[in-house]
Every structure is written in structure tokens, then in C-alpha cells.
Amino acid sequence: MIITIDGPAGAGKSTVAREIARRLGYLYLDTGALYRALTWAALQQNLPVEKPEAEAPLAELATHIRLELAPVRVLVDDRDVTAEIRAPEVSRRVSYVARFPAVRAALLSLQKRIGAGGHVVAEGRDIGTMVFPQAALKIFLVASTTNRAQRRAQDLAKAGYQVDLTSLEQEIRQRDYLDMSRTIAPLTKAADAIEIDTDQLTAVQVIDRILQLIPTSAWRSAKIQ
Ligand code: CDP
């Protein structure tokens, strides 16, 4: 049983996916963390990630560094980068990195390997369409840009970053544009995904709605309830 949760930045994917995985005793797979970790590693090496010539070194980097998703931590070659990968400079560049087909190919096989055992709640942009198209339940979360920017500003404030709401909104629009317009695996709703608009809902309400959609067979195989 695989559950996929896709959608744009700030639609609430992480909170919801993490809690659903916890309730089912499933593995939580944050695929955005992999793209962010690779972006962080590329910035350490001063790779010009916005430029086409960055594709080959980025793909090379993706296959040579060890990206590890521990339960609540993200590691690059054993270094804990959990906080660093959420920094605004990574957020501003990650969608450029994610546009390169060679980068996506390298990370696709890693994601498939992580999910091979099943019992996964995976979140991202192309999980229902590309990574796990066979998933039993696919959710697509949406929300207005204003709400998404406000939620993201709150997350960043908690992490100690003071950000201007207008520029954050612009950044989210730019990231949406890059994610939706790329040639390979763009951000789009899978034909068989269920869309939930989270504008008027609390995280708990979204979680309850998704839990109701989970087939009984999945609850039978769940480790925790
Ligand atoms: O947490 P937030 O919604 O801001 O983004 P994220 O899930 O951490 O993903 C960061 C970026 O990685 C996205 O904007 C995409 O450019 C890229 N990404 C992707 O291309 N495919 C995925 N499956 C997950 C993320």
C-alpha cells in the first residue's frame, strides 16, 4: 500500500503526510527533502544551478553523495543538514535543480528504492504521476497563494527567519511556475488523484478526510492505529 500526497509549496503536504504515516505505522517519504539536500550540496560547491551547464555536474553529484532520510533528519554524507535544507537560499534555488532531467532520473531511482517495501506515505510533486503511479490512494492538496505564503512565513518564523510576506508570495509563484512548466514530471494532478482544497480546513480536518479515504485493507496491514 502506497499513499501519495502531491501539491504546490505550502499546501500542507508535510504536516498531513507525516501524521498519516504515523497513524498507519508507515514510512514517511519527503521527496522534496532529497531535492533540497542535493541543492544544498550543490551550493556548497558553488555550482551555478540556474544555468544549463550545471546539469551534468548536478547529476554526477546526485549519484555520488549519500542522501539519507532518517526518521526526522536529513543527512548528506553523514552530515545532518535538516535545518540547512529549509533555508531561504535553498528554497529559492531548488526548483532550478529539480528541472534537470538527469537530476530527476538520479533521484527517481533512489525514491523507488526507498519505497520498494511498500507501506509508504510519500509526498512531493510527481509522486502520483511518476514515482509511484501504481499507488492505491493519491491525494492532491491545493490552497490559495496567499494562504500558502502565510503558512510558509509561520514555518520560517519558527525556524528563526524573518521574511517579507510579499516577497515570499512572489517566490512561491516563481517556484510554482518552474515546477509546473518543466518538461519532465511537472507538478500536476494525477488523473486518479483526489483533490482537497485546504484553504478552509485545519490540518486535523485534512488528515481526517484522507484517513476516511484509506481502504480498509490498508488499516488491516497497519502497524499502529
Ligand atoms: O516543502 P515545500 O512544499 O516548500 O517544497 P518541497 O516539497 O520541500 O520541495 C522543494 C522543491 O523540490 C519543489 O519546489 C520542487 O522543485 C522539487 N520537488 C520536485 O521537483 N519533485 C518532488 N517530488 C519533490 C520536490
Short mmCIF file of N, CA, C and O and ligand atoms in Angstrom, two decimals, residues 5-14 28 30-36 39 85-86 90-91 93-99 104 107 111 123-127 131 148 152 155 172 175-176 178-180 182 184-187, ligand 1:
data_model
loop_
_atom_site.label_atom_id
_atom_site.label_comp_id
_atom_site.label_asym_id
_atom_site.label_seq_id
_atom_site.Cartn_x
_atom_site.Cartn_y
_atom_site.Cartn_z
N ILE A 5 0.93 12.03 -1.71
CA ILE A 5 0.37 13.36 -1.44
C ILE A 5 1.19 14.38 -2.21
O ILE A 5 2.37 14.61 -1.90
N ASP A 6 0.60 14.93 -3.26
CA ASP A 6 1.30 15.91 -4.09
C ASP A 6 0.62 17.27 -3.96
O ASP A 6 -0.51 17.38 -3.48
N GLY A 7 1.33 18.28 -4.45
CA GLY A 7 0.75 19.62 -4.46
C GLY A 7 1.84 20.66 -4.37
O GLY A 7 3.02 20.33 -4.19
N PRO A 8 1.46 21.93 -4.52
CA PRO A 8 2.46 23.01 -4.52
C PRO A 8 2.96 23.34 -3.10
O PRO A 8 2.42 22.84 -2.12
N ALA A 9 3.98 24.20 -3.05
CA ALA A 9 4.59 24.60 -1.77
C ALA A 9 3.55 25.22 -0.84
O ALA A 9 2.75 26.05 -1.27
N GLY A 10 3.56 24.79 0.40
CA GLY A 10 2.71 25.42 1.41
C GLY A 10 1.26 24.95 1.42
O GLY A 10 0.44 25.48 2.16
N ALA A 11 0.95 23.91 0.64
CA ALA A 11 -0.44 23.42 0.63
C ALA A 11 -0.72 22.53 1.85
O ALA A 11 -1.86 22.13 2.07
N GLY A 12 0.32 22.21 2.61
CA GLY A 12 0.13 21.44 3.85
C GLY A 12 0.55 19.99 3.75
O GLY A 12 0.24 19.20 4.64
N LYS A 13 1.29 19.65 2.70
CA LYS A 13 1.64 18.24 2.47
C LYS A 13 2.41 17.60 3.63
O LYS A 13 2.06 16.51 4.05
N SER A 14 3.44 18.31 4.11
CA SER A 14 4.33 17.67 5.10
C SER A 14 3.60 17.31 6.39
O SER A 14 3.70 16.18 6.87
N TYR A 28 7.40 7.52 6.21
CA TYR A 28 7.09 8.84 5.65
C TYR A 28 8.23 9.22 4.71
O TYR A 28 9.39 9.28 5.13
N ASP A 30 9.64 12.11 2.39
CA ASP A 30 9.59 13.51 1.97
C ASP A 30 10.54 13.67 0.79
O ASP A 30 11.75 13.87 0.97
N THR A 31 10.00 13.57 -0.43
CA THR A 31 10.89 13.58 -1.60
C THR A 31 11.48 14.97 -1.85
O THR A 31 12.57 15.10 -2.39
N GLY A 32 10.77 16.02 -1.42
CA GLY A 32 11.31 17.38 -1.56
C GLY A 32 12.61 17.52 -0.79
O GLY A 32 13.52 18.25 -1.21
N ALA A 33 12.73 16.79 0.32
CA ALA A 33 13.95 16.86 1.14
C ALA A 33 15.15 16.36 0.33
O ALA A 33 16.27 16.84 0.51
N LEU A 34 14.92 15.41 -0.57
CA LEU A 34 16.02 14.90 -1.40
C LEU A 34 16.48 15.97 -2.38
O LEU A 34 17.68 16.20 -2.55
N TYR A 35 15.52 16.64 -3.02
CA TYR A 35 15.87 17.72 -3.96
C TYR A 35 16.55 18.88 -3.20
O TYR A 35 17.49 19.49 -3.70
N ARG A 36 16.05 19.14 -2.01
CA ARG A 36 16.65 20.21 -1.21
C ARG A 36 18.08 19.84 -0.77
O ARG A 36 18.98 20.68 -0.81
N THR A 39 20.39 20.26 -3.59
CA THR A 39 20.60 21.69 -3.84
C THR A 39 21.59 22.26 -2.82
O THR A 39 22.50 23.01 -3.17
N ILE A 85 18.61 22.66 4.85
CA ILE A 85 17.88 22.47 3.59
C ILE A 85 16.58 23.28 3.53
O ILE A 85 15.96 23.39 2.49
N ARG A 86 16.16 23.84 4.68
CA ARG A 86 14.94 24.68 4.69
C ARG A 86 15.29 26.16 4.58
O ARG A 86 14.41 27.02 4.62
N VAL A 90 18.19 27.90 -0.21
CA VAL A 90 17.92 26.59 -0.82
C VAL A 90 16.54 26.63 -1.48
O VAL A 90 16.38 26.21 -2.63
N SER A 91 15.54 27.16 -0.77
CA SER A 91 14.17 27.23 -1.33
C SER A 91 14.15 27.99 -2.65
O SER A 91 13.42 27.64 -3.57
N ARG A 93 16.43 28.14 -4.88
CA ARG A 93 17.14 27.52 -6.00
C ARG A 93 16.70 26.09 -6.32
O ARG A 93 16.98 25.58 -7.39
N VAL A 94 16.01 25.46 -5.37
CA VAL A 94 15.72 24.03 -5.53
C VAL A 94 14.95 23.71 -6.81
O VAL A 94 15.20 22.69 -7.47
N SER A 95 14.04 24.58 -7.23
CA SER A 95 13.24 24.26 -8.42
C SER A 95 14.06 24.33 -9.71
O SER A 95 13.67 23.74 -10.71
N TYR A 96 15.17 25.06 -9.67
CA TYR A 96 16.07 25.05 -10.84
C TYR A 96 16.76 23.69 -10.92
O TYR A 96 16.85 23.09 -11.99
N VAL A 97 17.22 23.22 -9.77
CA VAL A 97 17.89 21.91 -9.73
C VAL A 97 16.92 20.81 -10.19
O VAL A 97 17.29 19.92 -10.96
N ALA A 98 15.66 20.93 -9.73
CA ALA A 98 14.67 19.88 -10.00
C ALA A 98 14.19 19.87 -11.45
O ALA A 98 13.47 18.97 -11.85
N ARG A 99 14.56 20.87 -12.23
CA ARG A 99 14.12 20.93 -13.64
C ARG A 99 14.96 20.02 -14.55
O ARG A 99 14.53 19.66 -15.62
N ARG A 104 16.52 14.43 -12.12
CA ARG A 104 15.28 13.71 -11.79
C ARG A 104 15.48 12.20 -11.94
O ARG A 104 14.99 11.42 -11.16
N LEU A 107 17.38 10.89 -8.93
CA LEU A 107 16.59 10.85 -7.70
C LEU A 107 15.38 9.93 -7.80
O LEU A 107 14.90 9.42 -6.78
N GLN A 111 14.21 7.23 -4.98
CA GLN A 111 12.86 7.23 -4.39
C GLN A 111 12.18 5.88 -4.55
O GLN A 111 11.53 5.38 -3.64
N GLU A 123 5.33 12.19 -0.19
CA GLU A 123 4.84 13.50 -0.63
C GLU A 123 5.83 14.18 -1.57
O GLU A 123 7.03 13.94 -1.48
N GLY A 124 5.28 14.99 -2.48
CA GLY A 124 6.15 15.71 -3.41
C GLY A 124 5.36 16.42 -4.48
O GLY A 124 4.34 17.06 -4.21
N ARG A 125 5.87 16.32 -5.72
CA ARG A 125 5.24 17.00 -6.84
C ARG A 125 4.78 16.02 -7.91
O ARG A 125 3.80 16.25 -8.60
N ASP A 126 5.56 14.92 -8.07
CA ASP A 126 5.31 13.97 -9.17
C ASP A 126 5.15 12.56 -8.63
O ASP A 126 5.43 11.59 -9.32
N ILE A 127 4.73 12.43 -7.38
CA ILE A 127 4.71 11.10 -6.76
C ILE A 127 3.58 10.25 -7.35
O ILE A 127 3.79 9.09 -7.71
N VAL A 131 6.54 8.73 -9.75
CA VAL A 131 7.34 7.90 -8.84
C VAL A 131 6.58 6.62 -8.46
O VAL A 131 7.10 5.52 -8.61
N ARG A 148 -0.83 29.97 1.31
CA ARG A 148 0.39 29.16 1.29
C ARG A 148 1.58 30.00 1.75
O ARG A 148 2.43 29.52 2.51
N ARG A 152 3.87 29.34 5.10
CA ARG A 152 5.31 29.22 4.96
C ARG A 152 6.03 30.27 5.82
O ARG A 152 7.05 29.98 6.45
N ASP A 155 6.15 28.94 9.32
CA ASP A 155 7.19 27.90 9.46
C ASP A 155 8.57 28.54 9.57
O ASP A 155 9.39 28.16 10.41
N ILE A 172 7.01 31.89 -4.08
CA ILE A 172 6.15 30.71 -4.22
C ILE A 172 5.57 30.65 -5.63
O ILE A 172 5.53 29.60 -6.26
N ARG A 175 8.29 29.49 -7.92
CA ARG A 175 8.54 28.05 -7.75
C ARG A 175 7.40 27.25 -8.40
O ARG A 175 7.65 26.25 -9.07
N ASP A 176 6.16 27.69 -8.21
CA ASP A 176 5.02 27.02 -8.87
C ASP A 176 5.24 27.00 -10.37
O ASP A 176 5.04 25.99 -11.03
N LEU A 178 8.04 27.30 -12.14
CA LEU A 178 9.14 26.41 -12.54
C LEU A 178 8.71 24.94 -12.42
O LEU A 178 8.98 24.13 -13.30
N ASP A 179 8.01 24.61 -11.34
CA ASP A 179 7.61 23.21 -11.11
C ASP A 179 6.55 22.75 -12.11
O ASP A 179 6.51 21.60 -12.51
N MET A 180 5.66 23.69 -12.52
CA MET A 180 4.58 23.29 -13.42
C MET A 180 4.99 23.31 -14.89
O MET A 180 4.38 22.64 -15.72
N ARG A 182 8.11 22.62 -16.18
CA ARG A 182 9.26 21.82 -16.63
C ARG A 182 8.78 20.69 -17.55
O ARG A 182 7.62 20.25 -17.47
N ILE A 184 9.99 17.51 -17.76
CA ILE A 184 9.92 16.17 -17.16
C ILE A 184 9.19 16.24 -15.83
O ILE A 184 9.53 17.06 -14.97
N ALA A 185 8.20 15.39 -15.66
CA ALA A 185 7.48 15.24 -14.39
C ALA A 185 7.06 16.57 -13.76
O ALA A 185 7.41 16.86 -12.62
N PRO A 186 6.32 17.38 -14.50
CA PRO A 186 5.88 18.65 -13.91
C PRO A 186 4.87 18.42 -12.78
O PRO A 186 4.29 17.34 -12.68
N LEU A 187 4.72 19.45 -11.96
CA LEU A 187 3.71 19.40 -10.90
C LEU A 187 2.34 19.41 -11.55
O LEU A 187 1.95 20.38 -12.21
O1 CDP B 1 8.12 21.97 1.34
P1 CDP B 1 7.86 22.67 0.05
O2 CDP B 1 6.47 22.42 -0.43
O3 CDP B 1 8.30 24.06 0.03
O4 CDP B 1 8.75 22.00 -1.05
P2 CDP B 1 9.45 20.62 -1.04
O5 CDP B 1 8.44 19.51 -1.01
O6 CDP B 1 10.49 20.62 0.01
O7 CDP B 1 10.11 20.59 -2.49
C1 CDP B 1 11.06 21.56 -2.86
C2 CDP B 1 11.19 21.57 -4.37
O8 CDP B 1 11.71 20.31 -4.81
C3 CDP B 1 9.91 21.75 -5.17
O9 CDP B 1 9.54 23.11 -5.33
C4 CDP B 1 10.27 21.10 -6.49
O10 CDP B 1 11.01 21.98 -7.31
C5 CDP B 1 11.19 19.98 -6.06
N1 CDP B 1 10.49 18.69 -5.99
C6 CDP B 1 10.25 18.02 -7.17
O11 CDP B 1 10.56 18.52 -8.24
N2 CDP B 1 9.68 16.80 -7.14
C7 CDP B 1 9.31 16.23 -5.98
N3 CDP B 1 8.76 15.02 -5.97
C8 CDP B 1 9.51 16.92 -4.76
C9 CDP B 1 10.09 18.17 -4.81
#
